[in-house]
mmCIF file of C-alpha atoms in Angstrom:
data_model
loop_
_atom_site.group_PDB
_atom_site.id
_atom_site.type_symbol
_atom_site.label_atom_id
_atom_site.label_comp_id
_atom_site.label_asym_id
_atom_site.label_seq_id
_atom_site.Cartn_x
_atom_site.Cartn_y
_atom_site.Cartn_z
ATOM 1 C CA UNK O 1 0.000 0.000 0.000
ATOM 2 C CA UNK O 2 1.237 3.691 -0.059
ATOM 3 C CA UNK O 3 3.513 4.983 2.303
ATOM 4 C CA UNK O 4 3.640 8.748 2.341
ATOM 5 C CA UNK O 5 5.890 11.177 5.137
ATOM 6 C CA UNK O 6 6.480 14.527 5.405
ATOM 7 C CA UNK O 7 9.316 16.481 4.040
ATOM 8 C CA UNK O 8 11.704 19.895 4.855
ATOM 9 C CA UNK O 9 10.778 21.856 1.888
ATOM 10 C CA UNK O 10 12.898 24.768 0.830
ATOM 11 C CA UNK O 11 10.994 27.725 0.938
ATOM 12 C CA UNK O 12 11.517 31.597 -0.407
ATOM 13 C CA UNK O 13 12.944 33.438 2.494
ATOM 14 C CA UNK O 14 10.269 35.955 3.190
ATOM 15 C CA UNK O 15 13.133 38.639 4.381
ATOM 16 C CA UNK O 16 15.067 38.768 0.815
ATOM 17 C CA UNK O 17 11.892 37.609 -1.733
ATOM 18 C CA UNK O 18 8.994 40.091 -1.360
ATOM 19 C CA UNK O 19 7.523 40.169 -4.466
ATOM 20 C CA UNK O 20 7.101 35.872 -4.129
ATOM 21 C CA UNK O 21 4.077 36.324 -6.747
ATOM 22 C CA UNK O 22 6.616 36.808 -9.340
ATOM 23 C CA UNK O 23 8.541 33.839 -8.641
ATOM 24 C CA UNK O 24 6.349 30.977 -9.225
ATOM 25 C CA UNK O 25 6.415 29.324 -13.140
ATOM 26 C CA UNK O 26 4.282 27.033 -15.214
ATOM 27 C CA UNK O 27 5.333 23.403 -15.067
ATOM 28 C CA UNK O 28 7.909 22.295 -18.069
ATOM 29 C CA UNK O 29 5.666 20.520 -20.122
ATOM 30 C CA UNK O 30 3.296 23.236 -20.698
ATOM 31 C CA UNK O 31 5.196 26.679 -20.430
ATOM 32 C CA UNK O 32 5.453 28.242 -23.874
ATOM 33 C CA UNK O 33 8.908 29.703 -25.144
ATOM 34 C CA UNK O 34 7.757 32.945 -24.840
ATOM 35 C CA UNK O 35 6.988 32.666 -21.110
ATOM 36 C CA UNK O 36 10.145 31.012 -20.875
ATOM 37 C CA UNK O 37 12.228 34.065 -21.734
ATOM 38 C CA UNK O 38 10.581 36.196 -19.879
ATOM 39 C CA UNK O 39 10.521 34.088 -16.587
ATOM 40 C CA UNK O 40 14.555 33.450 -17.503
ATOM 41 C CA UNK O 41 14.699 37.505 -17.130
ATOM 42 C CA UNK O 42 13.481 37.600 -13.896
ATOM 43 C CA UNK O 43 16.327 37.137 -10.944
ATOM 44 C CA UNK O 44 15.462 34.302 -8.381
ATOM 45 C CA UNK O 45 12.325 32.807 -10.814
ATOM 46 C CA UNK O 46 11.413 29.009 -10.033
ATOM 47 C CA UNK O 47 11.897 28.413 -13.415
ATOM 48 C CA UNK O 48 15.875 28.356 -13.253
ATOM 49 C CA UNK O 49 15.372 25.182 -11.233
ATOM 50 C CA UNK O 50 12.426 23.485 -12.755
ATOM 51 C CA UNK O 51 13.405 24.606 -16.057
ATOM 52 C CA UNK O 52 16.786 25.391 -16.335
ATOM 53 C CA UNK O 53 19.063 26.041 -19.490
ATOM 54 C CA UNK O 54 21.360 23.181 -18.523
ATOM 55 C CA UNK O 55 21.020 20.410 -15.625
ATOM 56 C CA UNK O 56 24.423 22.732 -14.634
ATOM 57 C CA UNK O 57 22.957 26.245 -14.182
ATOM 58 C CA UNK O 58 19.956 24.950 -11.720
ATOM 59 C CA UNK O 59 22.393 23.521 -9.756
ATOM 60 C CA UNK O 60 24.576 26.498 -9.730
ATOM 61 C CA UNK O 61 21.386 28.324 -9.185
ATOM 62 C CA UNK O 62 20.327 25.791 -6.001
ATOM 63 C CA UNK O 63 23.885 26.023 -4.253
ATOM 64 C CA UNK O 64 23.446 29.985 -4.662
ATOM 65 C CA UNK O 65 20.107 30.390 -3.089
ATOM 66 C CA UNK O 66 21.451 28.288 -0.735
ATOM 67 C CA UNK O 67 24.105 30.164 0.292
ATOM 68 C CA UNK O 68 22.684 33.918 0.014
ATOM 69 C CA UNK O 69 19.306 32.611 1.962
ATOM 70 C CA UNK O 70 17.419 33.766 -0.928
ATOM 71 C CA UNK O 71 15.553 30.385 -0.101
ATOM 72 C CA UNK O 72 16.033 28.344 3.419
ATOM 73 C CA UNK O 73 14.455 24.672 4.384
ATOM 74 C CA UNK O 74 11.833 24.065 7.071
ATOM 75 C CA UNK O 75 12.978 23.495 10.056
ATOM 76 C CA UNK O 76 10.230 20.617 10.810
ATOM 77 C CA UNK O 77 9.298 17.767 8.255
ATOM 78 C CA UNK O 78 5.736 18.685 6.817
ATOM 79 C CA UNK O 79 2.642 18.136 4.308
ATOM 80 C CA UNK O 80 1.620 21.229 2.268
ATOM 81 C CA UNK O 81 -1.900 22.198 1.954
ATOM 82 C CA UNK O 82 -2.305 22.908 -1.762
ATOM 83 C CA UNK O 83 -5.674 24.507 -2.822
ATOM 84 C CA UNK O 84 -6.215 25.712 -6.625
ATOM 85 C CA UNK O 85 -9.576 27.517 -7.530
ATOM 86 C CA UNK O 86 -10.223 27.637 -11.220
ATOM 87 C CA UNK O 87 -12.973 28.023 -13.505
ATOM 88 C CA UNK O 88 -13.854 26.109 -16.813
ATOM 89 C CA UNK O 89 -14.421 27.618 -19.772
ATOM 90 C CA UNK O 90 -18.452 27.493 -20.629
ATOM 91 C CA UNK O 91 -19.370 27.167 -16.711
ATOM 92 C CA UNK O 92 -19.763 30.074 -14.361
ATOM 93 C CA UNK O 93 -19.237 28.113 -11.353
ATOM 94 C CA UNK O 94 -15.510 28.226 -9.784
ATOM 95 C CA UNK O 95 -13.881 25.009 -8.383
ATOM 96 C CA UNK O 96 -11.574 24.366 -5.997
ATOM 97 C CA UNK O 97 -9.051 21.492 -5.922
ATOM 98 C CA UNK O 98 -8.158 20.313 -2.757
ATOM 99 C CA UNK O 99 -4.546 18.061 -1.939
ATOM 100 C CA UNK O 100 -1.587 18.041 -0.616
ATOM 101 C CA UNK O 101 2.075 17.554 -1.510
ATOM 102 C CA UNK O 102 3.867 14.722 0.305
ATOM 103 C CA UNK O 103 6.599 12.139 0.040
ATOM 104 C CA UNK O 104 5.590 8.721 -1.487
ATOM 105 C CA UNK O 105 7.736 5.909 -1.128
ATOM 106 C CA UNK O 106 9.449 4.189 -4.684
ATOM 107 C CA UNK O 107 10.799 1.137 -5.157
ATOM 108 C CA UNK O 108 12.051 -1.326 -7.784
ATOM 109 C CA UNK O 109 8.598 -2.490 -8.823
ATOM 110 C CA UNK O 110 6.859 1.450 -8.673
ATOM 111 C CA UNK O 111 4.090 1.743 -11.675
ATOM 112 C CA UNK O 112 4.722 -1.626 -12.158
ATOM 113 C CA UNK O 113 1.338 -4.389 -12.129
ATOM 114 C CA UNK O 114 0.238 -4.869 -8.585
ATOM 115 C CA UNK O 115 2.376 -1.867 -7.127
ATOM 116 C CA UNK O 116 1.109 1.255 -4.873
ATOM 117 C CA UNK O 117 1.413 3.743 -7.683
ATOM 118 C CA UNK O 118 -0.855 2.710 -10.576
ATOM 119 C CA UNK O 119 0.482 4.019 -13.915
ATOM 120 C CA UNK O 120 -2.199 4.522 -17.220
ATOM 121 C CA UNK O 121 0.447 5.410 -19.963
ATOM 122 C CA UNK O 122 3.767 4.411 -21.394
ATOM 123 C CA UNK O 123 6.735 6.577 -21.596
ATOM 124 C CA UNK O 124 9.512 7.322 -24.072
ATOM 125 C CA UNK O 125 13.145 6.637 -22.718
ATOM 126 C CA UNK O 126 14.867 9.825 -23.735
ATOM 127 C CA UNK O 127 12.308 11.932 -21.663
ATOM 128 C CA UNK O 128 12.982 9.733 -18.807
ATOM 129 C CA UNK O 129 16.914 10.024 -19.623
ATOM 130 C CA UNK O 130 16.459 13.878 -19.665
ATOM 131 C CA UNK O 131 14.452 13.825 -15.786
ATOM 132 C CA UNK O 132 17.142 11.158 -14.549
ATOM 133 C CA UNK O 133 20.006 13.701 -15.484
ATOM 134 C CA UNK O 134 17.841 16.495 -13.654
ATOM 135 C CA UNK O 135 17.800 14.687 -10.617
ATOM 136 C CA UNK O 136 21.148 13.665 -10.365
ATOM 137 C CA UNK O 137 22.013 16.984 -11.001
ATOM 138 C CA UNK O 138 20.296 18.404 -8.384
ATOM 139 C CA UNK O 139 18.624 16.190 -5.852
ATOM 140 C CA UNK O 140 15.590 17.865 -5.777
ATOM 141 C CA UNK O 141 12.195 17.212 -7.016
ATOM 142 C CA UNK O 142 11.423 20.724 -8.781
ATOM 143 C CA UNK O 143 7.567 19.266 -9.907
ATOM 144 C CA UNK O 144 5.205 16.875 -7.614
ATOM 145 C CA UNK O 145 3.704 14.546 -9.920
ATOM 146 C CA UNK O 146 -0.015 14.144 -9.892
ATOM 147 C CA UNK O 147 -1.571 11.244 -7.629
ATOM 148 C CA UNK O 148 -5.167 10.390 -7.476
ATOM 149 C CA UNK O 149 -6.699 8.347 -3.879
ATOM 150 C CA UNK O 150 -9.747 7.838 -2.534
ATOM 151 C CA UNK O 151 -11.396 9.278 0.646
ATOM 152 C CA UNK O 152 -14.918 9.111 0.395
ATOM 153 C CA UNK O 153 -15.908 10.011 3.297
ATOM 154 C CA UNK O 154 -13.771 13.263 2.936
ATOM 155 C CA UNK O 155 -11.301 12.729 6.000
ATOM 156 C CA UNK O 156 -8.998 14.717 4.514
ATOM 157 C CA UNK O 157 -10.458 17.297 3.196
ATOM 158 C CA UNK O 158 -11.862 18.173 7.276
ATOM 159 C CA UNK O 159 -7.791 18.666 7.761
ATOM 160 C CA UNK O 160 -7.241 20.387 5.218
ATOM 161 C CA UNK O 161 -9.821 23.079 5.612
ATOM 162 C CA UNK O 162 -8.831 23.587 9.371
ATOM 163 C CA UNK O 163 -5.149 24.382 7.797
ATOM 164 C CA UNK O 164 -6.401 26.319 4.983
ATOM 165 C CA UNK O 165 -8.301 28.898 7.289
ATOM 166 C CA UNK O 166 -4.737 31.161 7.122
ATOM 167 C CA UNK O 167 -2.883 29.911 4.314
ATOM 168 C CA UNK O 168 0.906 30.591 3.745
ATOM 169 C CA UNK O 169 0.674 31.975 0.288
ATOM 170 C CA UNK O 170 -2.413 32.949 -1.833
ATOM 171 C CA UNK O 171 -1.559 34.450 -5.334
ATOM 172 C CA UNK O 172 -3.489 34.551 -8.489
ATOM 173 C CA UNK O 173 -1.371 32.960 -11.942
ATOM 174 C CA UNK O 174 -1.318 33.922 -14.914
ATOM 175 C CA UNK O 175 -4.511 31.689 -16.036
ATOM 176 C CA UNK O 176 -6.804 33.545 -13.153
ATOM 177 C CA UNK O 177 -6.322 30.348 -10.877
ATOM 178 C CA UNK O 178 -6.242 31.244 -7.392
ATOM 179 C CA UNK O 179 -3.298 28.797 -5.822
ATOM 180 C CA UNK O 180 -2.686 28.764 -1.600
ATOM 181 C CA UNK O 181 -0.769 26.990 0.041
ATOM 182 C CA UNK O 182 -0.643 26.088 3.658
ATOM 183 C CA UNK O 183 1.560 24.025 6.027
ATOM 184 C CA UNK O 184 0.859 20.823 8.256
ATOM 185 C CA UNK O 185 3.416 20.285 10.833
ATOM 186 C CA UNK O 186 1.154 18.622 13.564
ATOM 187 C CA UNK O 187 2.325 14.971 13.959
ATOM 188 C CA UNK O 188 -0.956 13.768 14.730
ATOM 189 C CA UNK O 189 -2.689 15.670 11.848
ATOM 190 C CA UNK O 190 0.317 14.369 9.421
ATOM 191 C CA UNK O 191 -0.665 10.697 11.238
ATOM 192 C CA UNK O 192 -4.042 10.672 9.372
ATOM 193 C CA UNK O 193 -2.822 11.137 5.764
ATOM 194 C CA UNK O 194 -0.546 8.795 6.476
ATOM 195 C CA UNK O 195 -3.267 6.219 8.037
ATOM 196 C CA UNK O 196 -5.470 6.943 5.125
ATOM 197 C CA UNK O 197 -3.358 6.367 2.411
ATOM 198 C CA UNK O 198 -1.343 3.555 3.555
ATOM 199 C CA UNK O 199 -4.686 1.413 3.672
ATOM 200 C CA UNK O 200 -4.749 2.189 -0.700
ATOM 201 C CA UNK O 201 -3.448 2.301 -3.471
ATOM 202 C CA UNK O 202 -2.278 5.492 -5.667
ATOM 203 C CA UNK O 203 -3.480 6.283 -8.936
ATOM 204 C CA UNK O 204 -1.316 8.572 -10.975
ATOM 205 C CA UNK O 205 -3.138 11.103 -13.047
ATOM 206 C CA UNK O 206 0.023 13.200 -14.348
ATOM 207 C CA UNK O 207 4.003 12.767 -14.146
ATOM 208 C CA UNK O 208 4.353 9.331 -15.464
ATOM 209 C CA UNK O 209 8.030 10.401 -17.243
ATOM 210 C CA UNK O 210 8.436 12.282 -13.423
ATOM 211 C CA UNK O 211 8.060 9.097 -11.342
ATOM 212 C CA UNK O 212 9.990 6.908 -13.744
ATOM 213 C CA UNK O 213 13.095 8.885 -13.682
ATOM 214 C CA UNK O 214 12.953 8.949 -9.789
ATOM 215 C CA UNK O 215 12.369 4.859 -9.953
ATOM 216 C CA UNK O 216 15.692 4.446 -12.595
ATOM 217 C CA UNK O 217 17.544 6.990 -10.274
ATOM 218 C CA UNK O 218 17.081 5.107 -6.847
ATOM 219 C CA UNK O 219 17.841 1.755 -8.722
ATOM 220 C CA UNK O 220 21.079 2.963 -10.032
ATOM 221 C CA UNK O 221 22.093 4.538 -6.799
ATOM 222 C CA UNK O 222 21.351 1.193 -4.955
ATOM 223 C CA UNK O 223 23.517 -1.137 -7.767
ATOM 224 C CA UNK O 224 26.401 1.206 -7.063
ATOM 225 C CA UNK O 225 26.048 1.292 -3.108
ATOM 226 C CA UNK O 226 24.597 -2.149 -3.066
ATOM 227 C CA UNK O 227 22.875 -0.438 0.554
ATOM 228 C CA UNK O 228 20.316 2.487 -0.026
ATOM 229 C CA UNK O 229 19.565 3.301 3.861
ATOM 230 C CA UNK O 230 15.597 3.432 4.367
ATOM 231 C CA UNK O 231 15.547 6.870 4.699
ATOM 232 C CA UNK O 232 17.265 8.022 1.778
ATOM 233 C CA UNK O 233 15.594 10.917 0.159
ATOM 234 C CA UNK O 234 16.043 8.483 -3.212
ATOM 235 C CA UNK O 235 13.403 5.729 -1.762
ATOM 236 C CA UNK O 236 10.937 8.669 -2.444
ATOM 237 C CA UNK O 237 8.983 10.894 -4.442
ATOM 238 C CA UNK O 238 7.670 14.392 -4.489
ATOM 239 C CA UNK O 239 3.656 14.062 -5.671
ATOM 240 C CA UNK O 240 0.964 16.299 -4.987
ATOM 241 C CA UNK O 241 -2.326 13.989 -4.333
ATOM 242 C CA UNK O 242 -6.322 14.964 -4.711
ATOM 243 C CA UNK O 243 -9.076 12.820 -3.735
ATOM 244 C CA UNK O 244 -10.780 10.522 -6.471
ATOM 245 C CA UNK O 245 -14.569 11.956 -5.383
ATOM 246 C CA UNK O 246 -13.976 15.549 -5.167
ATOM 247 C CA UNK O 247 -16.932 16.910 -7.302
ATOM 248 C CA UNK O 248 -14.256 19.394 -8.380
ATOM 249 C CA UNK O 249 -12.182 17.329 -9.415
ATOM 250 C CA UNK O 250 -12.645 18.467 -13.862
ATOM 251 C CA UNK O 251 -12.152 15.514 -16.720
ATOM 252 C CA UNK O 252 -12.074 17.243 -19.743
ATOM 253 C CA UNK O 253 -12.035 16.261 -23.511
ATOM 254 C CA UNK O 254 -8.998 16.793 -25.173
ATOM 255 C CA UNK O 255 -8.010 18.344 -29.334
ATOM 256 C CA UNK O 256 -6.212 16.440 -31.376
ATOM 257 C CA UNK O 257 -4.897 17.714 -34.872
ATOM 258 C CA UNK O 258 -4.539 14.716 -37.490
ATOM 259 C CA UNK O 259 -2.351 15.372 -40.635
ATOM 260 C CA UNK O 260 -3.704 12.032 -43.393
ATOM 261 C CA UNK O 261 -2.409 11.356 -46.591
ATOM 262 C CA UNK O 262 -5.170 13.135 -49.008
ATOM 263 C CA UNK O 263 -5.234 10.023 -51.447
ATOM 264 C CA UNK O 264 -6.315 7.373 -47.890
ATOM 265 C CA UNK O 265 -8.795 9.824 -47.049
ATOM 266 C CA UNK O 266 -11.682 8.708 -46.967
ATOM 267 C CA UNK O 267 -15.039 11.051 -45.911
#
């Protein structure tokens, strides 16, 4: 089943980053190359770690935040509250997805039949080459991938709210989505995600090329030490996770342009 903990996430340090709302980026796989050059031109932007120019620069980049305390780590492991309101286009109302960003334990078998993480697409080596090299680089998980469980009852969500009350950061993107985030450092709160989701399985929704490079990565490292310890931060993996019967929770249909050969078409 899945095994989630908490984590010390490195943070923006409030006393050097005021203007945080102009920090945040897109993830890689859908920021445009416009965006990109303009989020490159702004100093201390997310993007020169989750998108960097070279694997080399974001880690030059990491080591320099580091050591100016342009960003510091928390001093306490924790979950993060992460709330996105949104609309969709055609529908007046505004929803609100509710999850949290956690640790999830990998292994050898992760995505594979039977695991904790169940996995709904294939994906092509040289993408998962290109995240392994990221992560060696850096040893840091720049994106949570997207994990789906189930919590009918809506345990979670009863948490989550209480935390959400006086959120960390609230800022509105660039779509109009309204993202806050909040922290959970309360053992026993932390002790019910945990209780919850180790009884399940994970389904993941988005990240598959994410989670495989962090599986490849923490079997390499244990073939060379031939001992991983338990608590290596390479047994685990950065996803953010939403519960499977949120209404708000949106499915939609996607566009796809065809190019056929005029002479096989066929109307």
């Amino acid at each position: 089943m899945a095994h989630i903990r908490p984590f010390r996430a490195w943070r923006y340090n409030p006393e050097k980053i005021t203007d945080i709302n102009r920090k945040f980026s897109p993830l890689f796989d859908v920021v445009s190359p416009e965006q990109l050059e303009k989020l490159y031109a702004t100093p201390n932007n997310s993007i020169h770690l989750s998108v960097p120019r070279s694997d080399e620069e974001a880690l030059g980049k990491l080591s320099e935040w580091k050591e100016k305390g342009i960003i510091l780590q928390d001093a306490l492991p924790a979950i993060y509250i992460y709330y996105q309101e949104f609309s969709v286009f055609g529908d007046s109302k505004r929803y609100v997805r509710k999850g949290f960003v956690s640790m999830i334990q990998v292994d050898d078998d992760s995505g594979e039949k039977d695991s904790d993480i169940v996995l709904h697409e294939d994906t092509i080596s040289s993408s998962v080459a290109e995240r392994c090299r990221h992560l060696e680089k850096t040893l840091l998980n720049t994106a949570p991938t997207h994990g789906l469980y189930e919590d009918p009852e809506f345990e979670l969500e009863k948490v989550m709210d209480r935390y959400m009350r006086d959120p960390l950061y609230e800022y509105v993107d660039y779509q109009g989505v309204i993202n806050k985030l909040a922290i959970v450092q309360d053992r026993n709160d932390i002790e019910v995600f945990q209780s919850l989701l180790r009884t399940q399985k994970v389904y993941l929704a988005d990240g598959h090329h994410r989670l495989a490079s962090s599986v490849a990565v923490r079997r390499k490292a244990r073939e060379a030490t031939r001992n991983l310890p338990p608590d290596s931060f390479l047994n685990y993996h950065l996803m953010y996770l939403t519960n499977l019967f949120a209404d708000d929770l949106r499915i939609l249909p996607i566009h796809r342009v065809l190019t056929l050969a005029e002479k096989t078409y066929n109307p």
